């Protein structure tokens, strides 16, 4: 996991990320210096060396635009799709990331594409991305990814609100046309697991994703 950055290097990395997104190529040292108000290219080189040392970039020698991002620093991987009552379709090589801001830890989070309308009254629509914090526990009212295990391996999955009741677990859809899923406690303990809870929803409006 990359080391945390100080404020100046964080702003420099942000400039590099935004420049690559806008121009389709990395900036030169001079362009970085101009943007960061650094007169000395040696000073720029020092901070780039620190970004490289801390795992945010790699540099190709003798190239004026030789900066490569090792990962999107504020992006998380889109690992698959989730449709109510179907196995999570995991992408074998997830190459898409979505931006979710600085408050989400990319090491402990992932995103899934929602298929279906079972949570539409919670404003989670078909085609949205849900950002999931990996965890095995949850509290009443959390929106969770719950998976029914088949012979110990993940089978059907569902995105629902979790409620632990006296003798059962209720997985509640947010769609008046659908019925809750009721699971006896002993069956829940044997055959179900929580893979994480929803911490954000990202919707695309024909452009970059943004938190909804």
Coordinates of C-alpha atoms in Angstrom, one line a residue:
X1 CA 0.0 0.0 0.0
X2 CA 1.5 3.4 -0.9
X3 CA 2.6 5.6 2.0
X4 CA 0.6 8.7 2.9
X5 CA 1.6 11.9 1.3
X6 CA 2.1 15.4 2.7
X7 CA -0.1 18.2 1.4
X8 CA 2.4 19.5 -1.2
X9 CA 3.1 16.1 -2.8
X10 CA -0.6 15.3 -2.6
X11 CA -1.4 18.4 -4.7
X12 CA 1.4 17.6 -7.1
X13 CA 0.0 14.1 -7.6
X14 CA -3.5 15.5 -8.1
X15 CA -2.1 17.8 -10.8
X16 CA -0.4 14.9 -12.6
X17 CA -3.6 12.7 -12.4
X18 CA -5.8 15.6 -13.7
X19 CA -3.3 16.4 -16.5
X20 CA -3.2 12.8 -17.7
X21 CA -7.0 12.6 -17.6
X22 CA -7.3 15.9 -19.6
X23 CA -4.4 15.6 -22.0
X24 CA -4.1 11.8 -22.4
X25 CA -0.4 12.0 -21.5
X26 CA 1.7 12.9 -18.4
X27 CA 3.1 16.4 -17.9
X28 CA 6.8 17.4 -18.2
X29 CA 8.8 18.5 -15.2
X30 CA 8.6 22.1 -16.5
X31 CA 4.8 21.9 -16.7
X32 CA 4.6 20.5 -13.2
X33 CA 7.0 23.2 -11.9
X34 CA 4.9 25.9 -13.5
X35 CA 1.6 24.5 -12.1
X36 CA 3.2 24.1 -8.6
X37 CA 5.1 27.4 -8.8
X38 CA 8.5 25.7 -8.5
X39 CA 11.3 27.5 -10.4
X40 CA 13.8 24.7 -10.1
X41 CA 13.3 21.5 -12.1
X42 CA 15.6 19.8 -9.6
X43 CA 13.1 20.6 -6.9
X44 CA 10.4 19.1 -9.1
X45 CA 12.6 16.0 -9.6
X46 CA 13.0 15.6 -5.9
X47 CA 9.3 15.5 -5.2
X48 CA 8.7 13.1 -8.2
X49 CA 11.4 10.9 -6.6
X50 CA 9.4 10.9 -3.4
X51 CA 6.2 10.0 -5.2
X52 CA 8.0 7.1 -6.9
X53 CA 9.6 6.0 -3.6
X54 CA 6.2 6.0 -1.9
X55 CA 4.6 3.9 -4.7
X56 CA 2.4 6.4 -6.5
X57 CA 4.3 6.6 -9.8
X58 CA 7.1 5.0 -11.8
X59 CA 9.3 7.0 -14.1
X60 CA 11.0 6.0 -17.4
X61 CA 14.6 7.3 -17.7
X62 CA 15.4 9.9 -20.3
X63 CA 11.8 10.6 -21.3
X64 CA 10.3 14.1 -20.8
X65 CA 6.9 12.6 -20.2
X66 CA 8.0 9.4 -18.6
X67 CA 5.7 9.4 -15.6
X68 CA 3.3 6.5 -15.1
X69 CA 0.7 6.1 -12.4
X70 CA 1.0 2.8 -10.5
X71 CA -2.7 3.0 -9.7
X72 CA -5.4 5.7 -9.6
X73 CA -4.8 7.1 -6.2
X74 CA -8.4 7.9 -5.5
X75 CA -10.0 5.2 -7.5
X76 CA -11.3 1.8 -6.5
X77 CA -11.6 -1.3 -8.8
X78 CA -14.9 -2.3 -10.3
X79 CA -14.8 -6.1 -9.5
X80 CA -18.1 -7.3 -11.1
X81 CA -21.9 -7.0 -11.3
X82 CA -24.6 -7.9 -8.7
X83 CA -28.2 -8.8 -9.6
X84 CA -30.7 -9.8 -6.9
X85 CA -30.7 -13.6 -6.5
X86 CA -27.8 -14.2 -8.9
X87 CA -24.2 -15.1 -8.3
X88 CA -21.9 -12.0 -8.3
X89 CA -20.3 -11.9 -11.8
X90 CA -16.7 -11.3 -11.0
X91 CA -14.5 -9.7 -13.6
X92 CA -11.4 -11.9 -14.1
X93 CA -9.2 -8.9 -14.7
X94 CA -10.9 -5.8 -13.4
X95 CA -9.4 -2.9 -15.3
X96 CA -11.9 -0.2 -14.6
X97 CA -11.8 2.1 -11.6
X98 CA -14.2 4.7 -10.4
X99 CA -13.3 7.9 -8.5
X100 CA -14.9 8.1 -5.0
X101 CA -12.9 10.9 -3.3
X102 CA -10.3 10.9 -0.5
X103 CA -12.5 9.4 2.2
X104 CA -12.7 5.8 0.8
X105 CA -9.8 3.4 1.5
X106 CA -9.0 1.7 -1.8
X107 CA -7.4 -1.2 0.0
X108 CA -10.5 -2.2 1.8
X109 CA -13.2 -1.3 -0.8
X110 CA -14.5 -2.3 -4.2
X111 CA -17.3 -1.5 -6.5
X112 CA -20.0 -3.6 -8.2
X113 CA -22.4 -2.7 -11.1
X114 CA -26.0 -3.0 -10.0
X115 CA -28.4 -5.0 -12.3
X116 CA -32.1 -4.7 -11.6
X117 CA -34.4 -2.5 -9.6
X118 CA -34.7 -4.2 -6.2
X119 CA -33.3 -1.2 -4.4
X120 CA -34.7 1.6 -6.5
X121 CA -36.6 3.3 -3.6
X122 CA -33.1 3.8 -1.9
X123 CA -32.1 5.5 -5.1
X124 CA -29.9 2.6 -6.3
X125 CA -30.8 2.1 -10.0
X126 CA -29.9 -0.4 -12.7
X127 CA -26.5 0.5 -14.0
X128 CA -25.3 2.4 -10.8
X129 CA -22.1 1.5 -9.1
X130 CA -22.3 0.6 -5.4
X131 CA -19.1 1.1 -3.4
X132 CA -18.6 -1.7 -0.9
X133 CA -16.5 -1.8 2.2
X134 CA -15.2 -5.3 2.7
X135 CA -16.5 -6.6 6.1
X136 CA -18.2 -9.7 7.5
X137 CA -20.4 -7.9 10.0
X138 CA -23.1 -5.3 9.8
X139 CA -25.8 -3.5 11.7
X140 CA -29.5 -3.3 11.3
X141 CA -30.5 -1.0 8.4
X142 CA -27.1 -1.4 6.6
X143 CA -27.4 -2.1 2.8
X144 CA -25.2 -5.2 2.4
X145 CA -24.0 -7.7 -0.1
X146 CA -25.3 -11.0 1.3
X147 CA -24.2 -14.2 -0.3
X148 CA -25.9 -17.7 0.0
X149 CA -23.1 -20.3 0.2
X150 CA -23.5 -23.5 -1.8
X151 CA -21.3 -26.3 -0.5
X152 CA -19.1 -23.6 1.1
X153 CA -18.6 -21.6 -2.0
X154 CA -20.4 -18.3 -2.9
X155 CA -23.7 -18.9 -4.8
X156 CA -26.5 -16.5 -5.1
X157 CA -25.9 -12.9 -4.0
X158 CA -28.3 -10.1 -3.2
X159 CA -28.1 -6.4 -2.4
X160 CA -30.6 -5.7 0.4
X161 CA -31.0 -3.9 3.7
X162 CA -30.1 -6.2 6.7
X163 CA -32.3 -6.6 9.7
X164 CA -31.6 -9.1 12.5
X165 CA -34.9 -10.1 14.1
X166 CA -35.7 -12.4 17.0
X167 CA -35.6 -15.7 15.2
X168 CA -34.7 -14.7 11.6
X169 CA -32.8 -12.4 9.4
X170 CA -34.8 -10.2 7.0
X171 CA -33.2 -9.0 3.8
X172 CA -35.4 -6.0 2.8
X173 CA -35.7 -4.8 -0.8
X174 CA -36.4 -1.1 -1.5
X175 CA -39.1 -1.8 -4.0
X176 CA -42.7 -2.0 -3.0
X177 CA -43.3 -4.7 -5.7
X178 CA -40.9 -7.1 -4.1
X179 CA -41.2 -9.2 -1.0
X180 CA -38.5 -9.4 1.8
X181 CA -36.3 -12.5 2.1
X182 CA -36.8 -14.2 5.4
X183 CA -34.0 -16.6 6.6
X184 CA -34.2 -18.6 9.9
X185 CA -31.3 -17.7 12.2
X186 CA -29.8 -21.2 12.1
X187 CA -29.8 -21.3 8.3
X188 CA -28.3 -17.8 8.2
X189 CA -25.5 -18.8 10.5
X190 CA -24.7 -22.0 8.4
X191 CA -25.3 -20.9 4.8
X192 CA -25.0 -17.1 4.5
X193 CA -22.3 -14.5 4.8
X194 CA -21.9 -10.8 4.5
X195 CA -19.2 -9.7 2.0
X196 CA -19.5 -6.0 2.7
X197 CA -21.8 -3.0 3.2
X198 CA -22.6 -0.2 0.8
X199 CA -20.9 3.1 1.7
X200 CA -21.5 5.1 -1.5
X201 CA -23.4 5.1 -4.7
X202 CA -21.9 6.3 -7.9
X203 CA -23.9 7.2 -11.0
X204 CA -22.6 8.0 -14.4
X205 CA -24.3 10.8 -16.4
X206 CA -22.5 10.2 -19.7
X207 CA -19.2 11.2 -18.1
X208 CA -17.0 10.6 -15.1
X209 CA -18.7 8.9 -12.2
X210 CA -19.6 11.0 -9.2
X211 CA -21.0 10.2 -5.8
X212 CA -24.8 10.2 -5.7

